[in-house]
PDB file of C-alpha atoms and ligand atoms in Angstrom:
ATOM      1  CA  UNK P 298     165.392  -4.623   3.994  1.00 89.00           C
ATOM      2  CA  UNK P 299     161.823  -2.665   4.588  1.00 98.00           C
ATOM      3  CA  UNK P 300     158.723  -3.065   5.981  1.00 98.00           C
ATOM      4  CA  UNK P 301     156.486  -0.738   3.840  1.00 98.00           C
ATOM      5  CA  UNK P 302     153.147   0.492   4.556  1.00 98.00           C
ATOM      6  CA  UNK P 303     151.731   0.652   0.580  1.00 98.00           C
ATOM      7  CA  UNK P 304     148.890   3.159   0.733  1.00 98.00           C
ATOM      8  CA  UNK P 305     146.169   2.935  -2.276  1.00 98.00           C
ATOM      9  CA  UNK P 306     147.396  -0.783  -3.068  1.00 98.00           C
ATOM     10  CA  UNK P 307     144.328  -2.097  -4.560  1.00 98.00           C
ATOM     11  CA  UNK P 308     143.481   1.504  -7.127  1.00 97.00           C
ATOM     12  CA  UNK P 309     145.726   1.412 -10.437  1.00 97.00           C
ATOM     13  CA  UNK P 310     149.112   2.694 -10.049  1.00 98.00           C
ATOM     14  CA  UNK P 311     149.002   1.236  -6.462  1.00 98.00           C
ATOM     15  CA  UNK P 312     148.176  -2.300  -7.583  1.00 98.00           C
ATOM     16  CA  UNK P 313     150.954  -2.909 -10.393  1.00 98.00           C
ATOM     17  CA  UNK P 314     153.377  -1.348  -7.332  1.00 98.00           C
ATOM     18  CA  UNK P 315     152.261  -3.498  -4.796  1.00 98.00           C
ATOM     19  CA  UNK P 316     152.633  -6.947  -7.430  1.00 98.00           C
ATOM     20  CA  UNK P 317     156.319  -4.985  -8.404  1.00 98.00           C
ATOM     21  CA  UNK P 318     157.321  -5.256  -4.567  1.00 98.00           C
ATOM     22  CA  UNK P 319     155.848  -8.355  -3.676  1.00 98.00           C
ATOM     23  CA  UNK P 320     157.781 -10.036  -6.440  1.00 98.00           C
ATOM     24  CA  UNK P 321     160.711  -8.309  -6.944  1.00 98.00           C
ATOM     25  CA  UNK P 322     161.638  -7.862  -2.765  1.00 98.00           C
ATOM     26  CA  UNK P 323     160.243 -11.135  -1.412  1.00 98.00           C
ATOM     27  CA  UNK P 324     162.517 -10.019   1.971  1.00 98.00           C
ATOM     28  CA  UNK P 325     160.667  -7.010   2.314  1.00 98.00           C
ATOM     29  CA  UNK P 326     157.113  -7.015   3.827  1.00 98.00           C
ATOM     30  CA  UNK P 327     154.271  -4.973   2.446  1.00 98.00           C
ATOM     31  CA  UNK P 328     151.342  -4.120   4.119  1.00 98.00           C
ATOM     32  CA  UNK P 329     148.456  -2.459   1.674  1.00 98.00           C
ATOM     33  CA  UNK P 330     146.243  -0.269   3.638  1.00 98.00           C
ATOM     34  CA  UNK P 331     142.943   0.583   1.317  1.00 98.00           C
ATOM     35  CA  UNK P 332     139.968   1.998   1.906  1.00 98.00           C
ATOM     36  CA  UNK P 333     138.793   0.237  -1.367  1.00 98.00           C
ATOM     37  CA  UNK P 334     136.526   3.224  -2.447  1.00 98.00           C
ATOM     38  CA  UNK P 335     135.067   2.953  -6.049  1.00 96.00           C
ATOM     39  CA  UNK P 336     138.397   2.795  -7.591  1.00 95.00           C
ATOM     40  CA  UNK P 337     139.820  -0.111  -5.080  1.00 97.00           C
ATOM     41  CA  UNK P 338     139.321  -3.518  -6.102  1.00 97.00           C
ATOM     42  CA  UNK P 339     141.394  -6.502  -4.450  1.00 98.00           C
ATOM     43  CA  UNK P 340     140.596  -8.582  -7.942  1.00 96.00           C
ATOM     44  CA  UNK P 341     143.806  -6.213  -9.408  1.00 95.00           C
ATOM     45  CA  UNK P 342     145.711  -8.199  -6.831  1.00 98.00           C
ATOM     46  CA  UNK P 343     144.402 -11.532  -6.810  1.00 97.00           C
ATOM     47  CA  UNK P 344     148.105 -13.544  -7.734  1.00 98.00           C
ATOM     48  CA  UNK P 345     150.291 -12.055  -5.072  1.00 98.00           C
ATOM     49  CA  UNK P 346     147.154 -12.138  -2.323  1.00 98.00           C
ATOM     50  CA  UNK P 347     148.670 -15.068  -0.613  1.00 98.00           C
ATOM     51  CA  UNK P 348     151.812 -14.513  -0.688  1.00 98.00           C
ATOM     52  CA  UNK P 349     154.055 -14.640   2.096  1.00 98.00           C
ATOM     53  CA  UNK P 350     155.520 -10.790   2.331  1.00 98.00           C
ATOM     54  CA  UNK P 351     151.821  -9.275   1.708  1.00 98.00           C
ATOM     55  CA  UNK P 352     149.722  -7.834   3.886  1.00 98.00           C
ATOM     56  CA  UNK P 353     146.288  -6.629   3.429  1.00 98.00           C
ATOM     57  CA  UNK P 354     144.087  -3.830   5.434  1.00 98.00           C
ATOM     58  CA  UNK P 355     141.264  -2.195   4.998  1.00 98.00           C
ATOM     59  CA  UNK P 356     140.586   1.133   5.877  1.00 98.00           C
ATOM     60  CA  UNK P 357     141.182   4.968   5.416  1.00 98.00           C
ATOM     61  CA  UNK P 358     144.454   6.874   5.608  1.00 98.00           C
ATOM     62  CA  UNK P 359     142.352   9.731   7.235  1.00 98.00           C
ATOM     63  CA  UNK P 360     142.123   7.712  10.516  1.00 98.00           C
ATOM     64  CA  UNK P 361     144.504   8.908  12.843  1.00 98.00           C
ATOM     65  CA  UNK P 362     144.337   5.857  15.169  1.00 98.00           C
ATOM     66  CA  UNK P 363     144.450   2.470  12.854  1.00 98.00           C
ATOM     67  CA  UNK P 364     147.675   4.475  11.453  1.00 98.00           C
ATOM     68  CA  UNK P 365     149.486   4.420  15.186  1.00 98.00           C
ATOM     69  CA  UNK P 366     148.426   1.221  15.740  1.00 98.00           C
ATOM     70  CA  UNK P 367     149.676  -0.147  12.365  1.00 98.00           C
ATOM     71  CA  UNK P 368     153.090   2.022  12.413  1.00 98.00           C
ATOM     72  CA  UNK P 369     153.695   0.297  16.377  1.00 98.00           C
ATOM     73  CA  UNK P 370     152.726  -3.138  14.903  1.00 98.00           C
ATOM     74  CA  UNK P 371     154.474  -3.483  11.669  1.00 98.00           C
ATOM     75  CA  UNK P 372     156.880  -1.103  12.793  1.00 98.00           C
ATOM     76  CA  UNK P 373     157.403  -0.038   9.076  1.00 98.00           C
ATOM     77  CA  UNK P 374     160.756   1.837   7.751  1.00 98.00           C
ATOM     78  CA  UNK P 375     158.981   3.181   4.905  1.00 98.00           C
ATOM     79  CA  UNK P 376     155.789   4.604   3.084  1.00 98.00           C
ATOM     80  CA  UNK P 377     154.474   4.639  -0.341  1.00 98.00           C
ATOM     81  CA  UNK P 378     151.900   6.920  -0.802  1.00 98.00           C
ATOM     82  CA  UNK P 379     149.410   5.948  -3.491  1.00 98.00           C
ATOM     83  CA  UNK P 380     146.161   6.401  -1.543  1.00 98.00           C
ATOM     84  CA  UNK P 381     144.147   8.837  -3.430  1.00 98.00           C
ATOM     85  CA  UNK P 382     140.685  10.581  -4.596  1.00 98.00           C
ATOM     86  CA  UNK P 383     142.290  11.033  -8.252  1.00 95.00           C
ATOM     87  CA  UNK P 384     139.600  11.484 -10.720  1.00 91.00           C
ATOM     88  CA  UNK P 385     139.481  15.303 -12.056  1.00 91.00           C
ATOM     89  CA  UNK P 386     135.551  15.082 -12.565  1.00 90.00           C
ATOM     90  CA  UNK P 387     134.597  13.662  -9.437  1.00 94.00           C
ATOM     91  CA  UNK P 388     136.413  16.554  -7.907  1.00 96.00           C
ATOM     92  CA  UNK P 389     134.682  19.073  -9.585  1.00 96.00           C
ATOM     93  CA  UNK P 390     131.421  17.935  -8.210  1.00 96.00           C
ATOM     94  CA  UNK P 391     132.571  17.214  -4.580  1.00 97.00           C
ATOM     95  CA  UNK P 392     135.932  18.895  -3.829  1.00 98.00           C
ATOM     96  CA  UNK P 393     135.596  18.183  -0.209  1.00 98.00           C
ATOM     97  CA  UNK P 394     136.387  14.377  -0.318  1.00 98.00           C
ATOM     98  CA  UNK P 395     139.197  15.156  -2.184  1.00 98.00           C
ATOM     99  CA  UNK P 396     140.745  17.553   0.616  1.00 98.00           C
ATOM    100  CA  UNK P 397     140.155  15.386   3.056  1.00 98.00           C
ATOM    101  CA  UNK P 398     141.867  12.410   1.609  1.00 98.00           C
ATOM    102  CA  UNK P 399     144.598  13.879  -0.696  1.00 98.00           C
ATOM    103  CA  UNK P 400     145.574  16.257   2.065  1.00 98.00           C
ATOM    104  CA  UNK P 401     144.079  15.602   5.509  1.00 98.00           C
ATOM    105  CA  UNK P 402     145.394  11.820   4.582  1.00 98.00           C
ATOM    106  CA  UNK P 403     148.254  12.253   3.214  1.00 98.00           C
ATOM    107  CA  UNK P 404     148.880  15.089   6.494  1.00 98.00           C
ATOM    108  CA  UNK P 405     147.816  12.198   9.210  1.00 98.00           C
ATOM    109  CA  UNK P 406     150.547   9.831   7.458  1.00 98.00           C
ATOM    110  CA  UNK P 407     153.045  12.482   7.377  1.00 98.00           C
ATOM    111  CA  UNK P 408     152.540  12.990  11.148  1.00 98.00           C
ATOM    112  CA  UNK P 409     152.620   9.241  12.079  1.00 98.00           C
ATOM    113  CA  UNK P 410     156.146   8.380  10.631  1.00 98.00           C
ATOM    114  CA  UNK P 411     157.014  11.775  12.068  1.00 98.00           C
ATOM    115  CA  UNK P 412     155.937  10.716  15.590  1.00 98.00           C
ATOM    116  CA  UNK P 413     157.478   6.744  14.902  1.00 98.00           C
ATOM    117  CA  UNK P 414     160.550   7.494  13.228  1.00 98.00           C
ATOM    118  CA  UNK P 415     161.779  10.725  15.520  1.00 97.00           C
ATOM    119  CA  UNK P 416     165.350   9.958  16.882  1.00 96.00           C
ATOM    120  CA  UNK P 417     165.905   7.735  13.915  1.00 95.00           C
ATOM    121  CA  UNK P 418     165.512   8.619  10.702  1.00 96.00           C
ATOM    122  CA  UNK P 419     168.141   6.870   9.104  1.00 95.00           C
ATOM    123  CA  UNK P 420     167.131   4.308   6.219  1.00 96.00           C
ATOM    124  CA  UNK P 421     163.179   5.463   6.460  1.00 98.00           C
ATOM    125  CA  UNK P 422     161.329   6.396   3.493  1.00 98.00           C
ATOM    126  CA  UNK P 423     158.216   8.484   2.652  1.00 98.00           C
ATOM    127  CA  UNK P 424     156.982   8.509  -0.925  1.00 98.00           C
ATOM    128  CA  UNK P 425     154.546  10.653  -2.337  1.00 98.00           C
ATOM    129  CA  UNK P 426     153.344   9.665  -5.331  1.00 98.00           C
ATOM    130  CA  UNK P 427     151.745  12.936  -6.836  1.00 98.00           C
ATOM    131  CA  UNK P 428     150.706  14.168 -10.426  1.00 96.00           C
ATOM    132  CA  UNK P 429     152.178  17.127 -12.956  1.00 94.00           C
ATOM    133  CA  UNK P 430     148.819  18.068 -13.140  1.00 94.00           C
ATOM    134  CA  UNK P 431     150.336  20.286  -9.678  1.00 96.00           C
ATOM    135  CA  UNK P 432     151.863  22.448 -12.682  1.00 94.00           C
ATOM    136  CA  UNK P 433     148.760  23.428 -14.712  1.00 91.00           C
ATOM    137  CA  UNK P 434     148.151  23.497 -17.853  1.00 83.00           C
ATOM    138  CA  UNK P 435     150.484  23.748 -21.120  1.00 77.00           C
ATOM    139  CA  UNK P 436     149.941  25.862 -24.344  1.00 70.00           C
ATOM    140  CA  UNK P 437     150.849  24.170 -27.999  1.00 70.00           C
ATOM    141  CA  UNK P 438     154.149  23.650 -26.842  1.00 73.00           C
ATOM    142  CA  UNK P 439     156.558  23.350 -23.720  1.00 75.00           C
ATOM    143  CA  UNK P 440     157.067  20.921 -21.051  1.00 81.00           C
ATOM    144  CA  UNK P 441     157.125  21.261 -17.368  1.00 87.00           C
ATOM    145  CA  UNK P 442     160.061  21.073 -15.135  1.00 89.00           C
ATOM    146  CA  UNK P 443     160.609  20.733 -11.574  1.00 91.00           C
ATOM    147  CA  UNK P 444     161.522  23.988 -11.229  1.00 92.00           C
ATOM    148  CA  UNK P 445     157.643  25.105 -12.873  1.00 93.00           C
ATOM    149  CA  UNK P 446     155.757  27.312 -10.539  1.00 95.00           C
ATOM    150  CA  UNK P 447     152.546  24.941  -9.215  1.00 96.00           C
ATOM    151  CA  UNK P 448     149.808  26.514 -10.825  1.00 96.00           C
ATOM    152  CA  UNK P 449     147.018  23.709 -10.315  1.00 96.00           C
ATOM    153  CA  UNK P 450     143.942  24.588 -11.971  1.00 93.00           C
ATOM    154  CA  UNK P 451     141.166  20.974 -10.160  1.00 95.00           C
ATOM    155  CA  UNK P 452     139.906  20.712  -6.814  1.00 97.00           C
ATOM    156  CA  UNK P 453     142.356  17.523  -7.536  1.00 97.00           C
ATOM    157  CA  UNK P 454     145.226  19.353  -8.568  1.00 97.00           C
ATOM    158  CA  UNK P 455     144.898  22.107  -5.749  1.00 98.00           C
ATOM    159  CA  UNK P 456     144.753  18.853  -3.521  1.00 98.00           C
ATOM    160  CA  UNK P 457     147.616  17.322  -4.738  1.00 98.00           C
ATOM    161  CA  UNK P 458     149.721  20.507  -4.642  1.00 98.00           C
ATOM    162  CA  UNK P 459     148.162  20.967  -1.398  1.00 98.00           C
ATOM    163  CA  UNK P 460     149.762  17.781  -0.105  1.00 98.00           C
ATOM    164  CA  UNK P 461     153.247  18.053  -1.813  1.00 98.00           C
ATOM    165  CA  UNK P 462     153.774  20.980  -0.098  1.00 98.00           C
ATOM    166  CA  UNK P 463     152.690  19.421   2.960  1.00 98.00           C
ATOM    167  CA  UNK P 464     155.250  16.729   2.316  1.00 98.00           C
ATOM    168  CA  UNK P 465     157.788  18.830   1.547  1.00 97.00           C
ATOM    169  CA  UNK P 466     157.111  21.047   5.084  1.00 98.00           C
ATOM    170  CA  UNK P 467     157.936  18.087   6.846  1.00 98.00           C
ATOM    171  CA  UNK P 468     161.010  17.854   5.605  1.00 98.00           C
ATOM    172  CA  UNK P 469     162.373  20.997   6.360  1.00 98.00           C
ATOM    173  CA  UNK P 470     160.683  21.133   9.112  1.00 98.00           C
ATOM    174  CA  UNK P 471     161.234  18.112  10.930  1.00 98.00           C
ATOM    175  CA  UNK P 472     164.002  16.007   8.464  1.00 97.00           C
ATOM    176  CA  UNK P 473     161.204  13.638   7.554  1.00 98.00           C
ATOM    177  CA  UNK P 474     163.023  11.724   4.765  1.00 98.00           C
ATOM    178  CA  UNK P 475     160.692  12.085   2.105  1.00 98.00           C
ATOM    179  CA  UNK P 476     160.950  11.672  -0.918  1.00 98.00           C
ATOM    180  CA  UNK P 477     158.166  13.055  -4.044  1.00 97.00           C
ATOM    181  CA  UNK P 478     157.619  12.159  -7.719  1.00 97.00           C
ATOM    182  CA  UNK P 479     155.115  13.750  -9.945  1.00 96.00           C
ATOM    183  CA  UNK P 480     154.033  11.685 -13.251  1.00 95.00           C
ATOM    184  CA  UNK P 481     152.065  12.488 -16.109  1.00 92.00           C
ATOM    185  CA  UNK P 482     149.025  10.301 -16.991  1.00 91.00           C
ATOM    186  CA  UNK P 483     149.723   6.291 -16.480  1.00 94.00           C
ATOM    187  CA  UNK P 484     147.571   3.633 -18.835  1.00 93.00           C
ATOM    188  CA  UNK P 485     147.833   0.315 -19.019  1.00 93.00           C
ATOM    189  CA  UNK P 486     145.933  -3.024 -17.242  1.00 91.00           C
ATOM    190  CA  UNK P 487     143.683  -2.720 -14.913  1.00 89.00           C
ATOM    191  CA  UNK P 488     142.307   1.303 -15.702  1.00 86.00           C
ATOM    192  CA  UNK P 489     139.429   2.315 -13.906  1.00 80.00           C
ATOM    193  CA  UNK P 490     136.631   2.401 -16.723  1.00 78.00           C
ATOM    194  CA  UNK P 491     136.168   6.005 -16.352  1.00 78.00           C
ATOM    195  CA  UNK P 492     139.294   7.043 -17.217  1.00 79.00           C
ATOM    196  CA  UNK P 493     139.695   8.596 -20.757  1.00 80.00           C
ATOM    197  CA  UNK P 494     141.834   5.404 -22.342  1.00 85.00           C
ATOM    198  CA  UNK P 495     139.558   2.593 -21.096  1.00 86.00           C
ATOM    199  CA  UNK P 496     136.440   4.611 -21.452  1.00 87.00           C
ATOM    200  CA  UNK P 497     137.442   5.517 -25.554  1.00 86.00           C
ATOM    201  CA  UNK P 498     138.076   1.815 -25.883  1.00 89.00           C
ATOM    202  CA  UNK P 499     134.962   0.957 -24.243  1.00 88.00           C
ATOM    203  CA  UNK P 500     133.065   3.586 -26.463  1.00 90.00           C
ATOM    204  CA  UNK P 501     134.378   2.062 -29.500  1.00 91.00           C
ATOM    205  CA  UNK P 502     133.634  -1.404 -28.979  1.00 92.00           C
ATOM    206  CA  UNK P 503     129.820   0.007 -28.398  1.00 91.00           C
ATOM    207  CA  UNK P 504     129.961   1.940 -31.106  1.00 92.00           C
ATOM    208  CA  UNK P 505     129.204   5.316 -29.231  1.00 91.00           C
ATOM    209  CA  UNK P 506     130.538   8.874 -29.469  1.00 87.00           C
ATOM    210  CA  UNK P 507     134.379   9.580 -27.663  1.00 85.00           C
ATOM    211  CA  UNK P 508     133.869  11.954 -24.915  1.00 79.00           C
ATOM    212  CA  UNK P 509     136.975  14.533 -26.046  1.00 76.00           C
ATOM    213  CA  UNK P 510     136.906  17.513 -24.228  1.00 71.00           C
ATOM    214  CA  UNK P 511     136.829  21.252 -26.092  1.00 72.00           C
ATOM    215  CA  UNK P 512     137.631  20.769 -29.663  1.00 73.00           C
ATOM    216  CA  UNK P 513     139.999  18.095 -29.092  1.00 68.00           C
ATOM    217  CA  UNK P 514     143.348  20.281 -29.715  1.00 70.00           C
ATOM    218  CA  UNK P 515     144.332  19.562 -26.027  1.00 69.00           C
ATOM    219  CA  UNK P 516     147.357  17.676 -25.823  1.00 71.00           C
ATOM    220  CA  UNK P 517     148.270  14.712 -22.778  1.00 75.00           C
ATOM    221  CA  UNK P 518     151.014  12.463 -21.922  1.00 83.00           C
ATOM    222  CA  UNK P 519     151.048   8.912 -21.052  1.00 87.00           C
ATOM    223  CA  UNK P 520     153.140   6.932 -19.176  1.00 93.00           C
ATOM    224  CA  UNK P 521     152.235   3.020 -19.551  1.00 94.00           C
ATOM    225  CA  UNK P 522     151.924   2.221 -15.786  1.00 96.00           C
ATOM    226  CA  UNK P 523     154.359  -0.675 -15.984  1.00 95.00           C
ATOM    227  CA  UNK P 524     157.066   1.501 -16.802  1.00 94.00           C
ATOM    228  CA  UNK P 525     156.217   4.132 -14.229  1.00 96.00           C
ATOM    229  CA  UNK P 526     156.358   1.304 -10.867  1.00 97.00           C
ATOM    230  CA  UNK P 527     159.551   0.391 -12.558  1.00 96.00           C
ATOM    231  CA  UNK P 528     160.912   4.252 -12.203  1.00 96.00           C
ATOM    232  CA  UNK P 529     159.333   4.550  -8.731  1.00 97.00           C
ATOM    233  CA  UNK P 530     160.741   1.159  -7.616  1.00 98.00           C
ATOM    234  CA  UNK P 531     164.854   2.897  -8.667  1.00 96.00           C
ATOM    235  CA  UNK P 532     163.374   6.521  -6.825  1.00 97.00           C
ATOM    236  CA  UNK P 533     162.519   4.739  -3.920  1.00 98.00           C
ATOM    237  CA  UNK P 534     165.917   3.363  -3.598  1.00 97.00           C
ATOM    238  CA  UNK P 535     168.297   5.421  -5.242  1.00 96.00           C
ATOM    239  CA  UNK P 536     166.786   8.931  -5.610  1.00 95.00           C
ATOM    240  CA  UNK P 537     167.367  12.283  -3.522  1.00 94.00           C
ATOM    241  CA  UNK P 538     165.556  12.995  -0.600  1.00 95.00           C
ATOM    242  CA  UNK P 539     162.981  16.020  -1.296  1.00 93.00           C
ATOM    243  CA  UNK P 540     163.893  16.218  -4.933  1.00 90.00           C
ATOM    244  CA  UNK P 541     160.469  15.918  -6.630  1.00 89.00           C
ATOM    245  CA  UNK P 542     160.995  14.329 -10.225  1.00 92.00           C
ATOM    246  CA  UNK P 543     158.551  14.214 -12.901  1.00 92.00           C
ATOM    247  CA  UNK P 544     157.919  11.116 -14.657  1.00 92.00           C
ATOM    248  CA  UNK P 545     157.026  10.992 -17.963  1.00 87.00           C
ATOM    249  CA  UNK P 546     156.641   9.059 -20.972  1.00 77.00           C
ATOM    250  CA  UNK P 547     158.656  10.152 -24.023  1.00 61.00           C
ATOM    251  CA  UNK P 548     158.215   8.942 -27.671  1.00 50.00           C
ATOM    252  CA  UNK P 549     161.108   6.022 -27.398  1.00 49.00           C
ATOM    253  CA  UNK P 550     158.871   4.793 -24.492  1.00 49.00           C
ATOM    254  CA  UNK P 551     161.753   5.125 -22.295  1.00 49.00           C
ATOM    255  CA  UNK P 552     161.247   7.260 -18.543  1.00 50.00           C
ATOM    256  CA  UNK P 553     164.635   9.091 -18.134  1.00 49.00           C
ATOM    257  CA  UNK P 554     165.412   9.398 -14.734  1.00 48.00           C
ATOM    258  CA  UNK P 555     168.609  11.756 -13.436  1.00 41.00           C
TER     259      UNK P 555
HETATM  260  N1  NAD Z  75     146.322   7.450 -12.762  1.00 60.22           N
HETATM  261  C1  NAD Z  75     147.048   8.457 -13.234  1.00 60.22           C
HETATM  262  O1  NAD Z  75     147.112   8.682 -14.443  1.00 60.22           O
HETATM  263  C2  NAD Z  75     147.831   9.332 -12.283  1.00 60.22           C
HETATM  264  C3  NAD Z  75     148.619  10.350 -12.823  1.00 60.22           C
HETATM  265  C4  NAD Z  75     149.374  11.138 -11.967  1.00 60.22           C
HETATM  266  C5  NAD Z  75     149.354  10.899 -10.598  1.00 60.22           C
HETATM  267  N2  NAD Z  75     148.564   9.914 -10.094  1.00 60.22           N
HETATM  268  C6  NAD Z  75     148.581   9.722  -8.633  1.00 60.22           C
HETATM  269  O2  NAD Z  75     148.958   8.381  -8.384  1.00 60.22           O
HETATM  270  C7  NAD Z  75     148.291   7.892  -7.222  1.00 60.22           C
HETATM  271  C8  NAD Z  75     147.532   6.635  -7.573  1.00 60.22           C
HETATM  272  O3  NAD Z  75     146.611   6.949  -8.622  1.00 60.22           O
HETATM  273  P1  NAD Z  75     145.636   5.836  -9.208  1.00 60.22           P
HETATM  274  O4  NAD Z  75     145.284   6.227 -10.591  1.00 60.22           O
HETATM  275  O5  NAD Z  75     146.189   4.487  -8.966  1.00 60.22           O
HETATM  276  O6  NAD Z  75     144.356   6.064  -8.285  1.00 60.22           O
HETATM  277  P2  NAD Z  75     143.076   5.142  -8.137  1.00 60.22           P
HETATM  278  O7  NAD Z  75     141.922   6.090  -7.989  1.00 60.22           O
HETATM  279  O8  NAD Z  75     143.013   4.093  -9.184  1.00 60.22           O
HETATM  280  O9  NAD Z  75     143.327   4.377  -6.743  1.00 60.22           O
HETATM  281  C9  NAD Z  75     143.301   5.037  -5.521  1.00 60.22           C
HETATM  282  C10 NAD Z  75     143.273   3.979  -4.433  1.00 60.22           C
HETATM  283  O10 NAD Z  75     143.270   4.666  -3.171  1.00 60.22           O
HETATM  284  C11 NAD Z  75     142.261   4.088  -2.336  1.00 60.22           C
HETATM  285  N3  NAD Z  75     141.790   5.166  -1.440  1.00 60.22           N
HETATM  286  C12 NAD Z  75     141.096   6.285  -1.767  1.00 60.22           C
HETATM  287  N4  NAD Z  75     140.854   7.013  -0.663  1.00 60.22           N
HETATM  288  C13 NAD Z  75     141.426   6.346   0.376  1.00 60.22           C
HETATM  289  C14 NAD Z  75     141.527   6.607   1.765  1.00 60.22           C
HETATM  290  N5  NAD Z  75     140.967   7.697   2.321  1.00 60.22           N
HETATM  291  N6  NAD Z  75     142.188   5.725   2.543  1.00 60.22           N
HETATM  292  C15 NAD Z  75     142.767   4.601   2.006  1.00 60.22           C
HETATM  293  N7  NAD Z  75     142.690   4.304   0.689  1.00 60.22           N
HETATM  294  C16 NAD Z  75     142.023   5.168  -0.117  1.00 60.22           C
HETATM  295  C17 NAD Z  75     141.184   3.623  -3.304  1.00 60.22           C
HETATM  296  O11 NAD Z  75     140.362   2.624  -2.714  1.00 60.22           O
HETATM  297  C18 NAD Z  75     142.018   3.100  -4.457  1.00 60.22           C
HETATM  298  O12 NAD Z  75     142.375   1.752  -4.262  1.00 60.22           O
HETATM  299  C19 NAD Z  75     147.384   9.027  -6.741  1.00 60.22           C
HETATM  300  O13 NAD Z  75     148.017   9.721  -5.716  1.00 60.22           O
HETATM  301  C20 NAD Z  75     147.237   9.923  -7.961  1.00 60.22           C
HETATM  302  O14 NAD Z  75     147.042  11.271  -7.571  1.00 60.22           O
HETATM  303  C21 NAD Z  75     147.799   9.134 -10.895  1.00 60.22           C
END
């Protein structure tokens, strides 16, 4: 039994997670706090919006005081931390809104289910969804591991290190129970249009040039974001605390999780 506070619930990832909870956990409750930036849009969510177990809010994970007075209303026994700036070319051109919500945020949540769940820790969950973009880059061949040295190369990747390790630091530090999974790129419904799938598809269909970076050599991942909630929703329950585990997709379409 949870009450979750679902950060990011209305963006991509966040909204197929939020529709996997609802539905599959009708005894737990979710609340969906979202700023609804650009990339938030409560249409991704219109079938489970009046549902009994869901909760939406608006506003932004930066703010110190809606989070206390949400964590002493809903009282919530876990997080799951969606709530992002995640575009790699919008960071490039303002890096700054990407600190402050990848890592300021993600720091203010940390510190609220730090300061509500002291003295009882047991059974309380903090997610952080992150990326293996944390690792860098890859040559021709290879794979990453969790044992890969972060190397992030974006004002988004540098964030989203940034803010693992800021996760992590509160579990050593103060036995936050957290628990952190990096994925490779997700596709599937609901894609922001400037992401590289929906924008190639949308190109197409108009009949104008694919935007493919360098000479089009570099090789990416892709996890189909149905299959990724699914391996966040047995995480969540079943996997070790501070553990990060990459998620990725693999040529049977399968997401091996150990
Ligand atoms: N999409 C991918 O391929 C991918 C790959 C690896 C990791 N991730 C990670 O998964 C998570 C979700 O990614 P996504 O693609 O769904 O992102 P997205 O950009 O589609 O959605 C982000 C959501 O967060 C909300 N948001 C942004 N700033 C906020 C703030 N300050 N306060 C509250 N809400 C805020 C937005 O309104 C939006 O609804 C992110 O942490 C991202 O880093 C995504």
């Amino acid at each position: 039994m949870h009450t979750i506070l679902l950060t990011g619930g209305a963006g991509f990832i966040g909204s197929h997670l939020t529709r996997l909870f609802v539905r599959k956990y009708p005894q737990y409750k979710i609340v969906n706090l979202d700023k609804l930036t650009y990339a938030g849009n409560l249409e991704n969510l219109r079938d489970i919006e009046n549902e009994p177990n869901y909760h939406f809010v608006k506003g932004d994970i930066t703010n110190l005081e809606l989070l206390r007075k949400l964590f002493a209303e809903h009282r919530f026994t876990a997080v799951l931390h969606c709530a992002a700036e995640s575009h790699v070319d919008r960071s490039i051109t303002d890096p700054l809104a990407f600190i402050t919500t990848n890592v300021l945020g993600t720091a203010a949540l940390l510190q609220t289910a730090k300061e509500s769940w002291t003295g009882n820790m047991e059974n309380k969950v903090f997610y952080h969804i992150s990326t293996d973009e944390v690792y860098g880059s890859l040559g021709e061949t290879g794979f990453f591991t969790e044992e890969t040295a972060y190397d992030p190369r974006s004002p988004y990747s540098a964030s989203k290190a940034s803010s693992d390790h800021m996760v992590r630091a509160f579990y050593h530090t103060y036995k936050l129970p957290v628990k952190i999974s990096n994925c490779s790129n997700n596709y599937g419904p609901y894609h922001f249009p400037e992401k590289l799938i929906p924008l190639c598809i949308h190109n197409i269909i108009s009949n104008k040039p694919l935007p493919i970076y360098g000479k089009g050599e570099n090789v990416r991942d892709w996890l189909y974001v149905e299959d990724h909630v699914k391996a966040i929703d047995v995480v969540f329950h079943t996997g070790k605390l501070a553990k990060p585990i990459i998620l990725a997709g693999t040529m049977s379409g399968q997401i091996l999780i150990w």
